[in-house]
Short mmCIF file of C-alpha atoms in Angstrom, two decimals:
data_model
loop_
_atom_site.label_atom_id
_atom_site.label_comp_id
_atom_site.label_asym_id
_atom_site.label_seq_id
_atom_site.Cartn_x
_atom_site.Cartn_y
_atom_site.Cartn_z
CA MET A 1 -145.23 127.72 108.43
CA PRO A 2 -147.56 125.44 106.33
CA PRO A 3 -151.25 125.10 107.25
CA ARG A 4 -152.37 121.97 109.06
CA ALA A 5 -154.76 119.91 106.91
CA THR A 6 -156.86 119.29 110.05
CA ASP A 7 -156.75 120.38 113.88
CA ALA A 8 -156.58 116.72 114.53
CA ARG A 9 -153.33 115.40 115.32
CA ARG A 10 -151.73 111.91 114.41
CA ALA A 11 -149.01 109.90 116.03
CA ALA A 12 -148.19 106.20 115.99
CA VAL A 13 -145.55 103.44 116.72
CA LEU A 14 -143.57 102.10 113.95
CA GLY A 15 -141.74 98.27 113.97
CA SER A 16 -141.75 94.70 112.94
CA PRO A 17 -143.03 92.95 114.79
CA ILE A 18 -145.60 95.34 116.26
CA ALA A 19 -148.82 93.58 117.29
CA HIS A 20 -147.79 93.08 120.82
CA SER A 21 -146.64 97.00 121.44
CA LEU A 22 -148.67 98.42 124.52
CA SER A 23 -147.47 101.97 123.07
CA PRO A 24 -150.96 102.73 121.76
CA VAL A 25 -152.55 101.86 125.19
CA LEU A 26 -150.17 104.27 126.94
CA HIS A 27 -150.59 107.27 124.39
CA ARG A 28 -154.39 107.04 124.18
CA ALA A 29 -154.61 106.98 127.75
CA ALA A 30 -152.38 110.21 128.04
CA TYR A 31 -154.50 111.87 125.22
CA ASP A 32 -157.66 111.05 127.27
CA ALA A 33 -156.32 112.38 130.54
CA LEU A 34 -155.24 115.50 128.90
CA GLY A 35 -158.43 116.05 127.13
CA LEU A 36 -157.00 115.81 123.71
CA THR A 37 -160.02 114.60 122.32
CA ASP A 38 -158.95 115.05 118.51
CA TRP A 39 -155.63 113.01 118.89
CA SER A 40 -155.18 109.54 117.74
CA TYR A 41 -152.52 106.99 117.83
CA GLY A 42 -151.76 104.09 115.85
CA ARG A 43 -149.86 101.16 115.01
CA PHE A 44 -147.73 100.13 111.91
CA GLU A 45 -146.00 97.04 110.57
CA ILE A 46 -142.99 98.65 109.20
CA ASP A 47 -139.71 97.47 108.53
CA GLU A 48 -136.32 99.35 107.27
CA ALA A 49 -137.20 98.54 103.49
CA THR A 50 -140.65 100.32 103.91
CA LEU A 51 -139.64 103.16 106.39
CA PRO A 52 -138.33 105.84 104.10
CA GLY A 53 -141.49 105.39 101.96
CA PHE A 54 -143.73 105.65 105.05
CA ILE A 55 -142.09 108.88 106.50
CA GLU A 56 -142.44 110.74 103.19
CA LYS A 57 -145.78 110.17 102.66
CA LEU A 58 -146.78 111.44 106.34
CA GLY A 59 -148.91 114.77 106.11
CA PRO A 60 -148.93 117.93 108.39
CA GLU A 61 -151.40 116.57 110.91
CA TRP A 62 -148.49 114.22 112.12
CA ALA A 63 -147.19 115.12 115.47
CA GLY A 64 -144.61 112.58 116.19
CA LEU A 65 -143.58 108.59 115.89
CA SER A 66 -142.54 105.97 118.39
CA LEU A 67 -139.74 103.76 116.94
CA THR A 68 -138.82 100.13 118.09
CA MET A 69 -136.84 97.38 116.61
CA PRO A 70 -135.66 97.15 114.00
CA LEU A 71 -135.86 100.88 113.07
CA LYS A 72 -134.00 102.69 115.89
CA ARG A 73 -131.24 103.15 113.76
CA ALA A 74 -132.53 102.98 110.41
CA VAL A 75 -134.43 106.11 110.68
CA ILE A 76 -131.41 108.21 111.48
CA PRO A 77 -130.18 109.26 108.20
CA LEU A 78 -134.13 110.16 107.37
CA LEU A 79 -134.07 113.04 110.06
CA ASP A 80 -133.03 116.62 109.86
CA GLU A 81 -131.43 116.42 113.58
CA ILE A 82 -131.02 114.27 116.48
CA SER A 83 -130.14 114.78 120.48
CA GLU A 84 -127.13 114.12 122.00
CA THR A 85 -128.77 111.58 123.93
CA ALA A 86 -129.86 109.71 120.79
CA ALA A 87 -126.57 110.36 119.04
CA SER A 88 -124.75 108.54 122.26
CA VAL A 89 -125.97 105.26 121.37
CA ASP A 90 -126.91 105.55 117.78
CA ALA A 91 -130.24 104.97 118.41
CA VAL A 92 -133.95 107.18 118.08
CA ASN A 93 -136.89 105.86 119.76
CA THR A 94 -138.87 109.12 119.22
CA VAL A 95 -139.45 111.39 116.10
CA VAL A 96 -141.28 114.55 116.58
CA PHE A 97 -142.23 116.54 113.46
CA THR A 98 -141.88 120.53 113.85
CA GLU A 99 -144.69 122.86 112.43
CA ASP A 100 -141.97 124.08 109.82
CA GLY A 101 -141.53 120.46 108.57
CA ARG A 102 -138.50 119.16 110.66
CA ARG A 103 -138.04 115.91 111.80
CA ILE A 104 -136.42 115.60 114.96
CA GLY A 105 -135.11 112.37 116.57
CA ASP A 106 -134.42 111.81 120.32
CA ASN A 107 -134.11 108.68 122.81
CA THR A 108 -136.51 108.72 125.53
CA ASP A 109 -135.52 105.20 126.67
CA ILE A 110 -132.16 106.27 128.37
CA PRO A 111 -133.77 109.05 130.69
CA GLY A 112 -136.53 106.80 131.00
CA MET A 113 -134.58 104.15 132.43
CA VAL A 114 -132.94 106.69 135.17
CA ALA A 115 -136.44 108.09 135.76
CA ALA A 116 -137.92 104.46 136.45
CA LEU A 117 -134.95 103.93 138.83
CA ARG A 118 -135.40 107.33 140.62
CA GLU A 119 -138.92 106.49 141.30
CA HIS A 120 -137.63 103.38 143.07
CA GLY A 121 -135.36 105.34 145.25
CA ILE A 122 -132.10 104.46 143.21
CA GLU A 123 -130.51 108.03 142.56
CA GLN A 124 -126.85 106.96 142.45
CA VAL A 125 -124.97 103.46 142.74
CA ASP A 126 -121.05 102.78 143.05
CA SER A 127 -121.28 99.61 140.73
CA ALA A 128 -123.59 97.68 138.43
CA ALA A 129 -124.10 94.56 136.34
CA ILE A 130 -125.63 94.34 133.16
CA LEU A 131 -126.94 91.02 131.59
CA GLY A 132 -126.71 90.79 127.90
CA ALA A 133 -125.24 92.70 125.48
CA GLY A 134 -127.66 94.06 122.51
CA ALA A 135 -129.12 97.06 121.72
CA THR A 136 -131.01 97.54 125.03
CA ALA A 137 -127.69 96.97 126.88
CA SER A 138 -126.21 99.99 125.29
CA SER A 139 -129.11 102.02 126.19
CA ALA A 140 -128.60 100.51 129.97
CA LEU A 141 -124.95 101.62 129.82
CA ALA A 142 -125.76 105.16 128.65
CA ALA A 143 -128.14 105.29 131.80
CA LEU A 144 -125.75 104.37 133.90
CA ALA A 145 -123.22 107.01 132.81
CA ARG A 146 -125.51 109.12 134.71
CA ILE A 147 -126.05 107.47 137.88
CA CYS A 148 -123.24 104.92 138.56
CA THR A 149 -119.91 106.41 139.91
CA GLY A 150 -117.88 102.77 139.68
CA GLU A 151 -117.32 99.83 137.52
CA VAL A 152 -119.93 98.16 135.40
CA VAL A 153 -119.76 94.47 134.72
CA ALA A 154 -121.33 93.07 131.46
CA TYR A 155 -122.20 89.52 131.33
CA VAL A 156 -122.25 88.31 127.69
CA ARG A 157 -122.05 84.87 125.64
CA SER A 158 -119.33 85.90 123.08
CA GLU A 159 -115.97 87.77 123.19
CA ALA A 160 -117.53 90.04 120.02
CA ARG A 161 -120.23 90.98 122.14
CA ALA A 162 -117.74 91.51 125.01
CA ALA A 163 -115.83 93.83 122.71
CA GLU A 164 -118.89 95.89 121.87
CA MET A 165 -119.52 96.66 125.24
CA ARG A 166 -116.04 97.68 126.23
CA GLN A 167 -116.49 100.09 122.84
CA TRP A 168 -119.79 101.50 124.12
CA GLY A 169 -118.21 101.86 127.67
CA GLU A 170 -115.45 104.07 126.31
CA ARG A 171 -117.63 106.16 124.21
CA LEU A 172 -120.13 106.53 126.92
CA ASP A 173 -117.24 107.04 129.49
CA VAL A 174 -118.10 104.39 131.75
CA ASP A 175 -115.82 101.91 133.26
CA VAL A 176 -116.95 98.67 131.87
CA ARG A 177 -115.39 95.16 132.55
CA THR A 178 -116.84 92.07 130.64
CA ALA A 179 -117.34 88.58 132.25
CA ASP A 180 -118.47 85.35 130.60
CA TRP A 181 -122.21 84.37 130.66
CA ASP A 182 -121.47 81.35 132.54
CA ASP A 183 -120.64 83.33 135.67
CA ALA A 184 -123.76 85.37 135.40
CA GLN A 185 -124.82 84.51 138.86
CA GLU A 186 -121.92 86.67 140.15
CA ALA A 187 -124.09 89.59 138.82
CA LEU A 188 -126.86 89.19 141.16
CA LYS A 189 -124.65 90.28 144.18
CA ALA A 190 -124.37 94.04 142.48
CA PRO A 191 -125.96 96.98 143.88
CA LEU A 192 -128.14 97.15 140.65
CA VAL A 193 -128.34 94.33 138.10
CA ILE A 194 -130.07 95.23 134.72
CA ALA A 195 -131.42 92.43 132.71
CA THR A 196 -131.64 93.32 128.98
CA THR A 197 -132.05 89.78 127.46
CA PRO A 198 -134.90 88.17 125.82
CA ALA A 199 -137.52 86.09 127.79
CA GLY A 200 -136.35 83.11 129.21
CA THR A 201 -132.77 83.84 129.21
CA THR A 202 -132.20 84.54 132.80
CA ASP A 203 -134.80 81.84 134.40
CA ALA A 204 -131.83 79.62 135.48
CA LEU A 205 -130.24 82.26 137.26
CA ALA A 206 -133.35 82.54 139.59
CA THR A 207 -132.12 80.08 141.78
CA ALA A 208 -128.90 81.87 142.34
CA VAL A 209 -130.55 85.08 143.89
CA PRO A 210 -128.68 86.11 147.21
CA GLU A 211 -130.61 86.05 150.32
CA ARG A 212 -130.21 89.90 150.52
CA PRO A 213 -130.66 90.88 146.93
CA ALA A 214 -130.50 94.66 146.19
CA THR A 215 -132.20 96.18 143.06
CA LEU A 216 -133.10 94.33 139.94
CA PHE A 217 -134.31 96.09 137.00
CA ASP A 218 -135.50 93.81 134.39
CA VAL A 219 -136.33 95.42 131.06
CA LEU A 220 -139.18 92.66 130.12
CA TYR A 221 -142.83 93.23 130.89
CA ASP A 222 -144.49 90.33 129.07
CA PRO A 223 -144.62 87.82 130.50
CA TRP A 224 -144.37 89.20 133.77
CA PRO A 225 -143.08 88.47 136.37
CA THR A 226 -139.99 86.68 134.81
CA ASP A 227 -138.60 83.92 137.06
CA LEU A 228 -135.84 86.19 138.22
CA ALA A 229 -137.89 88.94 139.10
CA ALA A 230 -140.54 86.69 141.01
CA ARG A 231 -137.51 85.08 143.30
CA TRP A 232 -135.86 88.27 143.60
CA SER A 233 -139.08 89.91 145.24
CA MET A 234 -139.74 86.90 147.28
CA PHE A 235 -136.05 87.27 148.75
CA GLY A 236 -137.24 91.11 149.77
CA GLY A 237 -134.98 93.05 146.74
CA ALA A 238 -136.52 95.85 144.80
CA VAL A 239 -137.69 95.27 141.49
CA VAL A 240 -138.00 97.73 138.60
CA SER A 241 -140.00 96.06 135.71
CA GLY A 242 -139.98 96.85 132.05
CA LEU A 243 -143.46 98.35 132.20
CA ASP A 244 -141.90 101.03 134.61
CA LEU A 245 -139.28 101.81 131.84
CA LEU A 246 -141.97 101.71 129.00
CA VAL A 247 -144.49 104.17 130.80
CA HIS A 248 -141.40 106.70 131.91
CA GLN A 249 -140.15 106.72 128.16
CA ALA A 250 -143.50 106.99 126.72
CA VAL A 251 -144.31 110.01 129.38
CA LEU A 252 -141.26 111.76 127.72
CA GLN A 253 -142.53 111.05 124.10
CA VAL A 254 -145.99 112.31 124.98
CA GLU A 255 -144.64 115.70 126.49
CA GLN A 256 -142.48 116.23 123.19
CA MET A 257 -145.33 115.25 121.03
CA THR A 258 -148.03 117.18 122.27
CA GLY A 259 -146.21 120.01 124.09
CA ARG A 260 -148.15 119.35 127.42
CA SER A 261 -146.19 118.74 130.65
CA PRO A 262 -146.50 116.94 132.81
CA ALA A 263 -147.91 113.95 131.08
CA PRO A 264 -150.38 111.51 133.18
CA LEU A 265 -147.76 108.87 134.54
CA GLU A 266 -150.31 107.27 136.51
CA ALA A 267 -153.23 107.00 134.27
CA MET A 268 -150.65 105.37 131.50
CA ARG A 269 -149.16 103.00 134.08
CA HIS A 270 -152.85 101.90 135.09
CA ALA A 271 -153.83 101.68 131.21
CA GLY A 272 -150.74 99.49 130.76
CA GLU A 273 -151.27 97.20 133.81
CA LYS A 274 -155.07 96.68 132.68
CA ALA A 275 -153.89 95.83 129.27
CA LEU A 276 -151.19 93.44 130.34
CA ALA A 277 -153.70 91.52 132.73
CA ALA A 278 -155.98 91.18 129.90
CA ARG A 279 -153.55 89.44 127.86
#
């Protein structure tokens, strides 16, 4: 094994845009709680074109990387190995560098979703609905493959997106039916609704929240709450937030990069809440 240039270890989040990322706040809070005083976690504006050069220049002090859009697929050809979880959705959000120089890719978004739901008492559902059909929706489908025993209905805006979601369903062995976005208010009656759309997209659905809603998992965290989440809570429904997801997937990243387990979930959540409140 090559000697490390220094005992200090480094990690960072890469993406574009990246200035909004809470990952540095969460990971640094974990390092503080774990007593890893010689660890640092940075943030770099990197796109698909600059990613290969960035990774090639990393020295032996680097422990790992967190990846956000648009790099989750672009990084795969640069890795030596990826996990089955990452391969299932063709997306890597975590890279760990081994001491012998190998680059190992994983996806902690999927188990992070499952863990966030479990924390709110959702171990299994007999059906679910997904709002949207982007990259996050495919991760949501992969999470539902682990906890949903029946049909998943995906509400989308185009036939092309509908076809993509049906293909993901076949690949992930999930029973997927697609429906038009114009009927998205029907999604709100499901035992579990996962909203994967950009900010503002679901605002118009807030007035359609049923009197006794079940569980909403809204992957957004800033701004928070969304109109839909606020209305859902007002009617007594359970709400899982994007911050819940962000913290749980970051916990898994910290454990993989540092080799320390369990990662300090509550310290990381508190740091994230404090940072969001300050924005």
